[in-house]
Coordinates of C-alpha atoms in Angstrom, one line a residue:
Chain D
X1 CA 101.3 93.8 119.6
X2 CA 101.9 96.9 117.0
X3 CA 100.1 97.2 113.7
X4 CA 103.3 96.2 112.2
X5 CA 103.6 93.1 113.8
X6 CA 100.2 92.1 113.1
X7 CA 101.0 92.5 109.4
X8 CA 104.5 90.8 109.8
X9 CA 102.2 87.9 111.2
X10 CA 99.7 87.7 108.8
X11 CA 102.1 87.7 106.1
X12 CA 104.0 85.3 107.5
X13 CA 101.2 82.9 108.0
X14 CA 99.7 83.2 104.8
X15 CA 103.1 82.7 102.8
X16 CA 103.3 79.6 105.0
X17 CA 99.8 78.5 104.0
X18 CA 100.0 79.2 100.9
X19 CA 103.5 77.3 100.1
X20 CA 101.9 74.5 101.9
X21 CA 99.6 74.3 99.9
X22 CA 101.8 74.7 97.1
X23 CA 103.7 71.2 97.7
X24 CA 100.7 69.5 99.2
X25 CA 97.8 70.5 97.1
X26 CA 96.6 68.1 95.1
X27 CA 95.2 70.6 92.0
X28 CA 97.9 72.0 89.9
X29 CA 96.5 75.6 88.8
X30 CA 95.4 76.2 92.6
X31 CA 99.2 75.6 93.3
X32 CA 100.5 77.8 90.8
X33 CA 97.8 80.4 92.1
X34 CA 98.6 79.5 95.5
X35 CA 102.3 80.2 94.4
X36 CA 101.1 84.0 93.9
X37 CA 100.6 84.6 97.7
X38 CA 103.5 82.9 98.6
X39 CA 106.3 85.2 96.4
X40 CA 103.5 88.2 97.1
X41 CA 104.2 86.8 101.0
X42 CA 108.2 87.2 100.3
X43 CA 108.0 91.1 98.9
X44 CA 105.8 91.5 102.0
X45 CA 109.2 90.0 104.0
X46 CA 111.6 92.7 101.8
X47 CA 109.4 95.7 102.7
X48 CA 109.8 94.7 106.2
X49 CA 113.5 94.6 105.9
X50 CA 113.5 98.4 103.8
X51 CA 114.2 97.0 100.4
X52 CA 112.0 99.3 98.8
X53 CA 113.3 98.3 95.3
X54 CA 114.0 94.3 95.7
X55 CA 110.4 94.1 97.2
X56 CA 108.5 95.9 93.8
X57 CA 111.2 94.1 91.7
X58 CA 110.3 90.6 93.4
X59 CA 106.7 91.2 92.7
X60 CA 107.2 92.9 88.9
X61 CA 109.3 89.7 87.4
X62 CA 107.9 87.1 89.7
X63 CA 104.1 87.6 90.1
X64 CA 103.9 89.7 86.7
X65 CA 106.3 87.5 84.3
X66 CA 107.5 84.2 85.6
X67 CA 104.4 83.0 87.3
X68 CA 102.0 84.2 84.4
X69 CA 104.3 82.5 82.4
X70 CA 104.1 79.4 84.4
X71 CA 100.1 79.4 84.6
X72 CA 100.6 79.1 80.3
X73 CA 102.5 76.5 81.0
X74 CA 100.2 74.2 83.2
X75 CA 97.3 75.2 81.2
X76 CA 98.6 75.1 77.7
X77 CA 100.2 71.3 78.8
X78 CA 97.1 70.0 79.6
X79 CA 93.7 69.3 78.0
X80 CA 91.9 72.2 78.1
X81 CA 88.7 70.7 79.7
X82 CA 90.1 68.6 81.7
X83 CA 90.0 70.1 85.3
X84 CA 91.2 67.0 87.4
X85 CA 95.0 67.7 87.5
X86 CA 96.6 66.0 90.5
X87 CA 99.5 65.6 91.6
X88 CA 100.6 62.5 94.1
X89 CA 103.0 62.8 97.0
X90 CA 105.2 60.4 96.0
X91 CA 108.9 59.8 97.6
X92 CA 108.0 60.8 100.8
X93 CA 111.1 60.1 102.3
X94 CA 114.0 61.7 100.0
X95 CA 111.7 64.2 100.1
X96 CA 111.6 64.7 104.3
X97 CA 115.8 64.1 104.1
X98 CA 116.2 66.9 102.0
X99 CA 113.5 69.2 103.0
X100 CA 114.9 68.4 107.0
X101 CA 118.8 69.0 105.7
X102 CA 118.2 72.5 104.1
X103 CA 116.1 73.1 107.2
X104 CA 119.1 72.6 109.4
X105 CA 121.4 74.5 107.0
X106 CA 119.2 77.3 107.3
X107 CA 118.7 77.0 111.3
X108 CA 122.5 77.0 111.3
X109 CA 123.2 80.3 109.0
X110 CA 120.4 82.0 111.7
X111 CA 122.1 80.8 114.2
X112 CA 125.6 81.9 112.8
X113 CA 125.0 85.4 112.1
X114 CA 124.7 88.6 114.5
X115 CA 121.3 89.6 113.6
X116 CA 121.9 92.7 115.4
X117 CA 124.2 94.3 112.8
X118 CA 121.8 96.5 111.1
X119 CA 120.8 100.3 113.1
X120 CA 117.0 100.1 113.5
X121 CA 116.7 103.7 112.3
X122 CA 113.5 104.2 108.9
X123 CA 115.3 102.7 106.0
X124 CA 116.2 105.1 103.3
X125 CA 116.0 104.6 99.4
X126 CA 117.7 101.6 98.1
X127 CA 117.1 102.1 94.3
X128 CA 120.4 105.5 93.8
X129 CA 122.9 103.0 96.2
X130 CA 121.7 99.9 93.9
X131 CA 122.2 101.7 90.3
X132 CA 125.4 102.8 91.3
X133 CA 127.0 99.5 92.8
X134 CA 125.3 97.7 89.4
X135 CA 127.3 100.3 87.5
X136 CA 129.9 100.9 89.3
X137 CA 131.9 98.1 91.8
X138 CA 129.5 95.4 90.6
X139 CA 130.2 96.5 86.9
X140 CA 132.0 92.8 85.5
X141 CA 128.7 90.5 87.2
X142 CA 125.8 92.8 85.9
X143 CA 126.9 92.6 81.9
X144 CA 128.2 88.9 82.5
X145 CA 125.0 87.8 84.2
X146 CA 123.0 89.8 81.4
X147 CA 125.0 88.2 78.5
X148 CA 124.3 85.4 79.8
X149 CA 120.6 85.5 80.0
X150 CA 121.0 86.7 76.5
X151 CA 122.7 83.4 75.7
X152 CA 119.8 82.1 77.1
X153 CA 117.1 83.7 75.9
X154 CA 118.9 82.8 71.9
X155 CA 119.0 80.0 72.4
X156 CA 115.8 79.1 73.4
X157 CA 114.6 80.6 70.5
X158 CA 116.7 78.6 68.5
X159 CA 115.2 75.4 70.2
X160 CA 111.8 76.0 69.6
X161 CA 112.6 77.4 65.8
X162 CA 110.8 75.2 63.6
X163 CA 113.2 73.4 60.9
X164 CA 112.1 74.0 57.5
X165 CA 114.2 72.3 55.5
X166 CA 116.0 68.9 57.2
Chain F
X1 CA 52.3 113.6 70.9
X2 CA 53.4 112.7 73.8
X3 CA 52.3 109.7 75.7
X4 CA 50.7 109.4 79.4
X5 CA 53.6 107.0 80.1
X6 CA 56.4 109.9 78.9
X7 CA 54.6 112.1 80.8
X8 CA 54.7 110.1 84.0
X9 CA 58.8 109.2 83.2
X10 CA 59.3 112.9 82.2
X11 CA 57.9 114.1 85.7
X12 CA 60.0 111.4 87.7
X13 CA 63.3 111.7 85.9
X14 CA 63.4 115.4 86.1
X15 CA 64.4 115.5 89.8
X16 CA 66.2 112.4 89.8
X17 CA 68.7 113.9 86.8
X18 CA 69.8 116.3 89.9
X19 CA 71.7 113.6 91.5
X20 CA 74.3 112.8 89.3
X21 CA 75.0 116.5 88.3
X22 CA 75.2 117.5 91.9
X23 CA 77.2 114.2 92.8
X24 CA 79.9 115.4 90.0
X25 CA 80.0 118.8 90.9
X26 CA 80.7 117.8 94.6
X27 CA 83.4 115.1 93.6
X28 CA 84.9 117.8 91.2
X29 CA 85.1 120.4 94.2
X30 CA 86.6 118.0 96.8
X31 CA 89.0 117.0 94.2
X32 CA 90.1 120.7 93.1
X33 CA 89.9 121.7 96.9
X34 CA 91.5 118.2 97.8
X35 CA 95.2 120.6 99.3
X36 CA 92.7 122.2 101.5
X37 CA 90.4 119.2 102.5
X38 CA 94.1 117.5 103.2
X39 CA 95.4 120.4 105.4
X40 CA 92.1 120.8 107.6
X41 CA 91.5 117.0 107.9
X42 CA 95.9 116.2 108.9
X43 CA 95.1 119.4 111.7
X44 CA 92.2 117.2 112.9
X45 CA 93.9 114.1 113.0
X46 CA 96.8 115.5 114.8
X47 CA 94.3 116.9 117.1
X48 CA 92.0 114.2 118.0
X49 CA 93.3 111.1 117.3
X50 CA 95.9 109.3 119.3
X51 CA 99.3 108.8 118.6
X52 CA 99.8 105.2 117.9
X53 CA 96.7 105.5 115.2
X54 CA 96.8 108.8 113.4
X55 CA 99.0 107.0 110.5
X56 CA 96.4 104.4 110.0
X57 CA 93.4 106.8 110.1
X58 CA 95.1 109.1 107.4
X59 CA 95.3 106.0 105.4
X60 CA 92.2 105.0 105.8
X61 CA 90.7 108.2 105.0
X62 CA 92.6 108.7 101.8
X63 CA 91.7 105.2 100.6
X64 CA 87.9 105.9 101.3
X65 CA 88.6 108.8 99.2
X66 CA 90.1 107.6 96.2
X67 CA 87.9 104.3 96.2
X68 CA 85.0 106.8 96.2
X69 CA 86.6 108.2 93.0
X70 CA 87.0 104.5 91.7
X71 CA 83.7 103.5 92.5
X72 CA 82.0 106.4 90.8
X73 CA 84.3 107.0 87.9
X74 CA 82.3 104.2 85.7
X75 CA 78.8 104.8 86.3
X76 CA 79.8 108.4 84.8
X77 CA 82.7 106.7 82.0
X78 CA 80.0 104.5 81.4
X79 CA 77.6 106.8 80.4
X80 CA 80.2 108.8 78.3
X81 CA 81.4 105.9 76.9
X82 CA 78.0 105.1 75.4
X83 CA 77.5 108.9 74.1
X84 CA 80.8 109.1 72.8
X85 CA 79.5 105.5 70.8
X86 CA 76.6 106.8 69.7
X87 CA 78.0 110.2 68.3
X88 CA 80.7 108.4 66.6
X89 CA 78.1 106.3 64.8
X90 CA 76.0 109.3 64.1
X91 CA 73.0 108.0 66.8
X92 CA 72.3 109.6 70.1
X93 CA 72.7 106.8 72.9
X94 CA 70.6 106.7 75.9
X95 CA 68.2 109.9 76.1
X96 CA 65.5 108.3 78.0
X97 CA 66.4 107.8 81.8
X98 CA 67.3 111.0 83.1
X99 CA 68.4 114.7 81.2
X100 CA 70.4 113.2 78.1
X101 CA 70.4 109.4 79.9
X102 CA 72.7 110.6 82.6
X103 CA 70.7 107.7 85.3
X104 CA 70.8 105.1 83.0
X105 CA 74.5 103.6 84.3
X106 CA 72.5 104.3 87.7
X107 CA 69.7 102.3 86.8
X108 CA 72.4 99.5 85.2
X109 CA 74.2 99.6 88.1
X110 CA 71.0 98.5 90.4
X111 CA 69.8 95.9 87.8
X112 CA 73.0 94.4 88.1
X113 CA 72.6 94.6 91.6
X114 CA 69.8 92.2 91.5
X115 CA 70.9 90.0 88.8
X116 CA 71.3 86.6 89.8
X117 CA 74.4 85.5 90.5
X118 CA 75.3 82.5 88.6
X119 CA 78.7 79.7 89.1
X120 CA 78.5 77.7 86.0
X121 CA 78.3 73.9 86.7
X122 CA 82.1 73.1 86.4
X123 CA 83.8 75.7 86.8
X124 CA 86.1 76.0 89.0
X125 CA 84.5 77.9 92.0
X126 CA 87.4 78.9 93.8
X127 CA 88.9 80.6 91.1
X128 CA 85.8 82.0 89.9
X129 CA 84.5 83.7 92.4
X130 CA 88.4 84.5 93.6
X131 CA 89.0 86.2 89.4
X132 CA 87.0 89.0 90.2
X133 CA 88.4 90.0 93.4
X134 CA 92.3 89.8 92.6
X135 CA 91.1 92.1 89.2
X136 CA 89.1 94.5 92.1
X137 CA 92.4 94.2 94.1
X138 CA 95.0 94.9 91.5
X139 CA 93.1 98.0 90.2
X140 CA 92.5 99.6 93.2
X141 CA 96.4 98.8 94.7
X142 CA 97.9 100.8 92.2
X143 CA 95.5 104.0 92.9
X144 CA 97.8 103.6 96.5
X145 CA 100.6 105.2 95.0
X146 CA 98.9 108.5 92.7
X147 CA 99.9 111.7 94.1
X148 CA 97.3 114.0 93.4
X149 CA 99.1 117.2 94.2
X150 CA 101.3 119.2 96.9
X151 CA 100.0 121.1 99.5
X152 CA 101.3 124.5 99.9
X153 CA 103.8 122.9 103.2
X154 CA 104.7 121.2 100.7
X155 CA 103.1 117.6 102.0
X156 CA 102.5 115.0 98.4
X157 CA 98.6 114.3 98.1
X158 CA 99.1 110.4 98.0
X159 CA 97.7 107.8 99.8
X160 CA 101.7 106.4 100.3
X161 CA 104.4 108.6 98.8
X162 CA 106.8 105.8 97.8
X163 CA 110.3 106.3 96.7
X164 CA 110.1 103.7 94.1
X165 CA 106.2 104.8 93.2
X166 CA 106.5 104.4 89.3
X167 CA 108.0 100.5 89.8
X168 CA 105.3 99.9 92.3
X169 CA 102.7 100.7 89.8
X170 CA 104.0 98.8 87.1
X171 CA 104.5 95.5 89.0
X172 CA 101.0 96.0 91.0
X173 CA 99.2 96.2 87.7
X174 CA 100.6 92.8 86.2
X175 CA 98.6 91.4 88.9
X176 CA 95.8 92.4 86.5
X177 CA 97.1 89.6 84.3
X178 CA 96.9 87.3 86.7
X179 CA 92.7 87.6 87.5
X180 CA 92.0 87.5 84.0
X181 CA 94.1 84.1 83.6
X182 CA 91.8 82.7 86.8
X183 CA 89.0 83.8 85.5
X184 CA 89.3 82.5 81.9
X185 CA 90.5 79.0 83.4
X186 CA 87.9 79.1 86.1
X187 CA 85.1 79.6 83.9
X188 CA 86.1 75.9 82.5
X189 CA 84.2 77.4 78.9
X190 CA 86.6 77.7 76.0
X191 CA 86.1 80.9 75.2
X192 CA 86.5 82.2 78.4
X193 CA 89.9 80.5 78.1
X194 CA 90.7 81.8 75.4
X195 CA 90.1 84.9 76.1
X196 CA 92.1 84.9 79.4
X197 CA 94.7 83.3 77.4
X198 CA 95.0 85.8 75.0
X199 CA 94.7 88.7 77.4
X200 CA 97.5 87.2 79.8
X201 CA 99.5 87.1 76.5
X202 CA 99.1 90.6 75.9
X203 CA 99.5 92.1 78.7
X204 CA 102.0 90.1 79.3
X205 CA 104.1 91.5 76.2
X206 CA 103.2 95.0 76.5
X207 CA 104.7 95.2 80.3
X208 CA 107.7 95.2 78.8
X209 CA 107.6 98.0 76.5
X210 CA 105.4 99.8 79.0
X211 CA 108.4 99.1 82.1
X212 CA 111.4 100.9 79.4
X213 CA 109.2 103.7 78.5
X214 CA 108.9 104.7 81.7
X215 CA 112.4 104.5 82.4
X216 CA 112.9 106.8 79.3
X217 CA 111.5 109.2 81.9
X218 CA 112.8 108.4 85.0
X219 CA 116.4 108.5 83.1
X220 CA 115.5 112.2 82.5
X221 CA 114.5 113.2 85.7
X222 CA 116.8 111.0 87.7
X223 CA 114.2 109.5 89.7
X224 CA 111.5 106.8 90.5
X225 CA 109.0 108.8 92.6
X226 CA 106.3 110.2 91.1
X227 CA 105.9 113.5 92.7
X228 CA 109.8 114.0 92.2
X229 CA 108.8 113.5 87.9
X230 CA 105.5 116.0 88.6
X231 CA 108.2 118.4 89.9
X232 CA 110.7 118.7 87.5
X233 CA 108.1 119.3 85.3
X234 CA 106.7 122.2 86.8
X235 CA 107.3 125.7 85.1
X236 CA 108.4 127.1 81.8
X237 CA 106.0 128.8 79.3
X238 CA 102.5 129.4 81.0
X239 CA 103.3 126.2 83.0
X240 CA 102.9 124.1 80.0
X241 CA 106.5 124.0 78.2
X242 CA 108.1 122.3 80.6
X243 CA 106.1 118.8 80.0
X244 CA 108.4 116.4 79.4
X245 CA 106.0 115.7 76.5
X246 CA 108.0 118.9 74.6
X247 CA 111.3 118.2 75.8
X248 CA 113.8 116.7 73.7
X249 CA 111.2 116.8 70.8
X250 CA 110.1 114.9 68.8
X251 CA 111.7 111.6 71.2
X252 CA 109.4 112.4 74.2
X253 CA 106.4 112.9 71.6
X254 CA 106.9 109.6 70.1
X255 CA 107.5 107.7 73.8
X256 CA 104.1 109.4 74.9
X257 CA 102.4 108.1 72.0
X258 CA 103.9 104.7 72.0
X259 CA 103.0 104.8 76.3
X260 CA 99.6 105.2 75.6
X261 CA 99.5 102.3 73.1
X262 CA 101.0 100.2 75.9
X263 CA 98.8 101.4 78.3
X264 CA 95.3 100.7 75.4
X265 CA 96.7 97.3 75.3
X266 CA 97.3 96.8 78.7
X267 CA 93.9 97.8 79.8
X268 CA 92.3 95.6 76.9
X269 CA 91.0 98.7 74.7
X270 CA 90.2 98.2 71.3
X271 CA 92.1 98.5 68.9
X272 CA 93.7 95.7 71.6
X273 CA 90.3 94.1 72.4
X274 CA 91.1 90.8 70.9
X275 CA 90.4 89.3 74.5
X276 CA 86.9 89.9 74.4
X277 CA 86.6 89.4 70.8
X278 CA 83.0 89.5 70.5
X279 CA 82.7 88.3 67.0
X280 CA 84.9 85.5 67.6
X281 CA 84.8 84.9 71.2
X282 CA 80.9 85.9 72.9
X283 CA 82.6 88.4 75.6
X284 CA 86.0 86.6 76.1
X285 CA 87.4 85.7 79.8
X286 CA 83.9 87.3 81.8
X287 CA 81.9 84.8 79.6
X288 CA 80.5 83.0 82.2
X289 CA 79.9 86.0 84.3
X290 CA 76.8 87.9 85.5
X291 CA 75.3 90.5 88.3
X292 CA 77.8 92.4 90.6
X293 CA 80.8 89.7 89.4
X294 CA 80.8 91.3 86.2
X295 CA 80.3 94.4 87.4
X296 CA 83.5 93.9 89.0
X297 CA 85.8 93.4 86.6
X298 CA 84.1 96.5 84.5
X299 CA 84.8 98.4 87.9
X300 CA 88.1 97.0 87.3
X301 CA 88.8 97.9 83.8
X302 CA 87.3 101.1 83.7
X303 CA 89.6 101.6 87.0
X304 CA 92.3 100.4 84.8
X305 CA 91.6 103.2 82.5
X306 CA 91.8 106.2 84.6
X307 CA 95.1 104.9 86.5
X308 CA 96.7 104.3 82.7
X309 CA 95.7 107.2 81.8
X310 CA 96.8 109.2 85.3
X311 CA 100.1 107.8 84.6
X312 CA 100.5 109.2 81.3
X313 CA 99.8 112.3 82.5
X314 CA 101.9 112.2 85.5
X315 CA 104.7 111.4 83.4
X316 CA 104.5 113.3 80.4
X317 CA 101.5 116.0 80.3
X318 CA 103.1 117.3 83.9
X319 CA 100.6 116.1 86.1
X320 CA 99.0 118.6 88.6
X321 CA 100.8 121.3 87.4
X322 CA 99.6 123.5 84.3
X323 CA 98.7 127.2 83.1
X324 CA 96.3 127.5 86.1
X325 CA 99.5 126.9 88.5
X326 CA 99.0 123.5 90.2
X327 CA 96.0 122.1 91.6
X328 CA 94.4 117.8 91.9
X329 CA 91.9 118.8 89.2
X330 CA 94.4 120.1 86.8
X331 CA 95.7 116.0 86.5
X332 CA 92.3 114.4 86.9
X333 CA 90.8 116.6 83.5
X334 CA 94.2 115.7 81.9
X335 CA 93.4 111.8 82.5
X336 CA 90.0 112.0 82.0
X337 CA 90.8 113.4 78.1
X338 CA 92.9 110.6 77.6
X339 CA 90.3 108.2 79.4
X340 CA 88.2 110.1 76.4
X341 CA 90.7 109.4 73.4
X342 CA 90.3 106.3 74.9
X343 CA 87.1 105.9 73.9
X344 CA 87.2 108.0 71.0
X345 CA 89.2 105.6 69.4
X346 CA 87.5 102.2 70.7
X347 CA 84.8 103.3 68.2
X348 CA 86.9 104.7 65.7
X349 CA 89.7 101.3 65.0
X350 CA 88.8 98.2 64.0
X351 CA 90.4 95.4 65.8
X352 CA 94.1 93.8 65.6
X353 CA 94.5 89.9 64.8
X354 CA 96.3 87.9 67.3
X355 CA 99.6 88.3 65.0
X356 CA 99.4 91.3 64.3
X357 CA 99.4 92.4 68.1
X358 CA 102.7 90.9 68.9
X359 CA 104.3 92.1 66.0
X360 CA 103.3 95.6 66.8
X361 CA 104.7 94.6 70.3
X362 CA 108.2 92.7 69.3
X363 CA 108.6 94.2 66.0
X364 CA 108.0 98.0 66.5
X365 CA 107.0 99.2 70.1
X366 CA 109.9 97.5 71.9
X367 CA 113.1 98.3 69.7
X368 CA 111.5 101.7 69.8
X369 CA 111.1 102.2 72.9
X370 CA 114.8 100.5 73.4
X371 CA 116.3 103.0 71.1
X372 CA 114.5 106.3 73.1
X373 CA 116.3 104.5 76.2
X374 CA 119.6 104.9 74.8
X375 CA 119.5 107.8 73.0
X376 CA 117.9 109.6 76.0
X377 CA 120.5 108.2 78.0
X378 CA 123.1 109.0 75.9
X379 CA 121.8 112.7 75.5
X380 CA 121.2 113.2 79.1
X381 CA 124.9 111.9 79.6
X382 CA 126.0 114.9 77.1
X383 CA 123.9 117.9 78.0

């Protein structure tokens, strides 16, 4: 076994672990830590695959942003001392339906598709090809999906705005 | 007069003083000879070690190297901090172990060494013990990517030359954000809560202002890799007027400046040390910690210091390249001066509230820094 496969591996196993632990763990700020490796687990999977930029982007607005901002969350939700948050496994079995039909949707895309597509040559830079596509072809989705988080983001605020008068 | 005991101390520390000095002096050298240490030690690699390892033994020997630098940086940043302190304040600072104190972070460094090493009652000991570690982690991953010069074959001094080196740094750091959140919430003490609250808040908000500056640079040189910005800085007037610091002035002044804010508040430097608050919170998230644990996350923030600070000068003070021509030690003085403006102002400014930090954040730093975007943009698009 190469070095890189160990890694691969090791990587693979503790993204595993760690979203296992994720869904079954029964303390909800070890989850949302445990959460960390997992999405830390998946830029590990992009590097693999050469996407240089995807795999420091994943880790930049998942790990820095969304899951700091989910840690406030749980912590500002609950009482502060109060350590014991559980969760319960409840609805075990709409739970296994689900989880076993996205399974076999996602056995059936692997099966579908040649994997063999891609030349196994050293991937090159992705960030110049991904600016110019964002600008360029893929001009119309980039500023629609960015008004749109705009939309989002304003109205948010406007939610949590604090009425003054009624 | 001068005691029996001074005497005694006098005769022991004089020797003893030696090892610092000649420990700087030898990590100085290495670092300004680090093209030629590089060139001699990739000919013995490609000599003596097989095929299938020599990649992972030049990593490994470049990580040794740099955690060496880590390691040592704050028993000396330490020891300047507190002269730097004391002059401010018109005192002298430690004088007593060593010539002008210079063993005392030594002597720190061993008593914290046998300190006992305590877990508070409830705390959560997982995250606790795991806080110091991820801060360790996060400081020292981000050192991975710091070129520290070119060789004359033209080989980048870096640990890993990445393509997208300046977005790997800013997405490794955030991880900073993460330990102090575990170890305010594993300390289960309010203030250490607090404190990680506020800090994961912070550092949080000044990413973001930290993440556009940066692109107000890499929209100037046209790229993401650090050694690429280092290079199309090189030249000019006595190697010095082609900083991107002077170019375009005064708009690459003002997004200097305003990246060194970002990078005092990221790194929890006063005058953005509301974290650890002493007045109002005892020391903030590493309340609860003691011994080598706390040593850690000083390790880590003093680490956190001289990568900021490399950064800034990679980006705008042209890195390894200067009126000297370009050597490693050219870039570590530049981010050692800031590491000491650094300091120089932790004594100088009082402390922001809470408000006032994110206003300066969402009120000033980021339309600024959004308004240098575009106008470099749009002047880069013209000339």
């Amino acid at each position: 076994m190469t070095a890189a496969q160990v890694v691969f591996y090791g990587a693979c196993l503790v993204m595993l672990g760690s979203a296992l632990y994720v869904v079954l763990g029964r303390n909800l700020v070890h989850c949302a830590f445990a959460l960390v490796a997992t999405l830390v687990g998946v830029a590990a999977f992009y590097v693999f695959l050469g996407a240089d930029f995807l795999a420091g982007a994943q880790v930049l607005i998942y790990v820095g942003g969304i899951l700091t901002l989910l840690l406030f969350g749980v912590m500002l939700t609950n009482r502060i001392y109060d350590l014991k948050i559980s969760t319960g496994a409840v609805q075990v079995f709409p739970g296994a339906v689900a989880a076993g039909l996205v399974f076999a949707v996602l056995v059936w895309i692997i099966r579908s598709v040649d994997w063999n597509a891609m030349d196994t040559g050293a991937p090159g830079p992705t960030s110049e090809p991904l600016g110019k596509l964002l600008i360029g072809d893929y001009l119309l989705p980039f500023e629609i999906a960015s008004v749109l988080l705009l939309i989002a983001l304003m109205g948010a605020a406007m939610l949590v705005r604090r009425r003054t008068r009624p | 007069m001068i005691t029996r005991f001074r005497q005694v101390e006098m005769r022991l520390m004089g020797p003893l003083t030696a090892i610092p000095i000649v420990l700087a002096t030898v990590v100085l050298v290495t670092i300004a000879a680090l093209p030629f240490v590089s060139a001699v030690l990739s000919e013995w690699i490609r000599d003596a070690v097989p095929a299938g390892l020599q990649h992972a033994v030049a990593v490994t020997l470049g990580t040794v190297g740099f955690v060496a630098v880590l390691a040592l940086n704050p028993i000396y940043a330490i020891w300047l901090e507190r002269k730097v302190a004391a002059h401010v304040q018109d005192r002298l600072g430690p004088m007593r172990v060593g010539w002008h104190g210079l063993l005392q972070s030594f002597a720190d460094g061993v008593k914290l060494l046998f300190k006992e090493d305590l877990v508070p009652k409830d705390a959560d000991r997982v995250l606790f013990r795991l806080a110091p570690m991820v801060a360790i982690a996060g400081a020292f991953a981000a050192f991975v990517v710091i070129p520290w010069g070119v060789r004359a074959d033209g080989a980048v001094l870096a640990v890993s030359n990445l393509n997208i080196g300046v977005l790997y740094f800013i997405a490794i750091t955030s991880i900073g954000a993460l330990s102090v959140l575990m170890a305010g919430w594993g300390s289960n003490n309010k203030y250490a809560l607090y404190g990680g609250m506020r800090a994961a808040a912070q550092m949080v908000s000044y990413e973001i202002p930290t993440a556009i500056l940066v692109l107000v640079v890499v929209a100037q040189v046209g790229s993401l890799s650090l050694p690429e910005i280092v290079a199309a800085q090189a030249g000019g007037f006595l190697g010095i007027s082609n900083w991107l610091v002077f170019q375009l002035f005064p708009l690459n002044l003002i997004a200097f400046v305003l990246f060194f804010i970002c990078g005092l508040a990221e790194t929890n430097r006063t005058p953005f040390d509301i974290p650890e608050a002493e007045s109002e919170l005892v020391a903030g998230f590493h309340t609860e910690y003691s011994g080598m644990r706390f040593a850690f996350f000083f390790l880590a923030e003093y680490g956190n210091m001289l990568l900021i600070s490399m950064l800034a000068a990679l980006l705008f003070l042209g890195g390894w390249v200067g009126p000297v021509g370009s050597n490693p030690l050219l870039l570590f003085a530049k981010a050692f001066g800031l590491v000491v403006v650094q300091m120089w102002l932790r004594w100088t400014l009082p402390r922001l509230r809470v408000d006032q930090l994110m206003a300066v954040c969402w009120k000033y730093v980021i339309p600024i820094s959004f308004f240098l975007l575009v106008v470099v943009a749009v002047l880069k698009s013209i000339l």
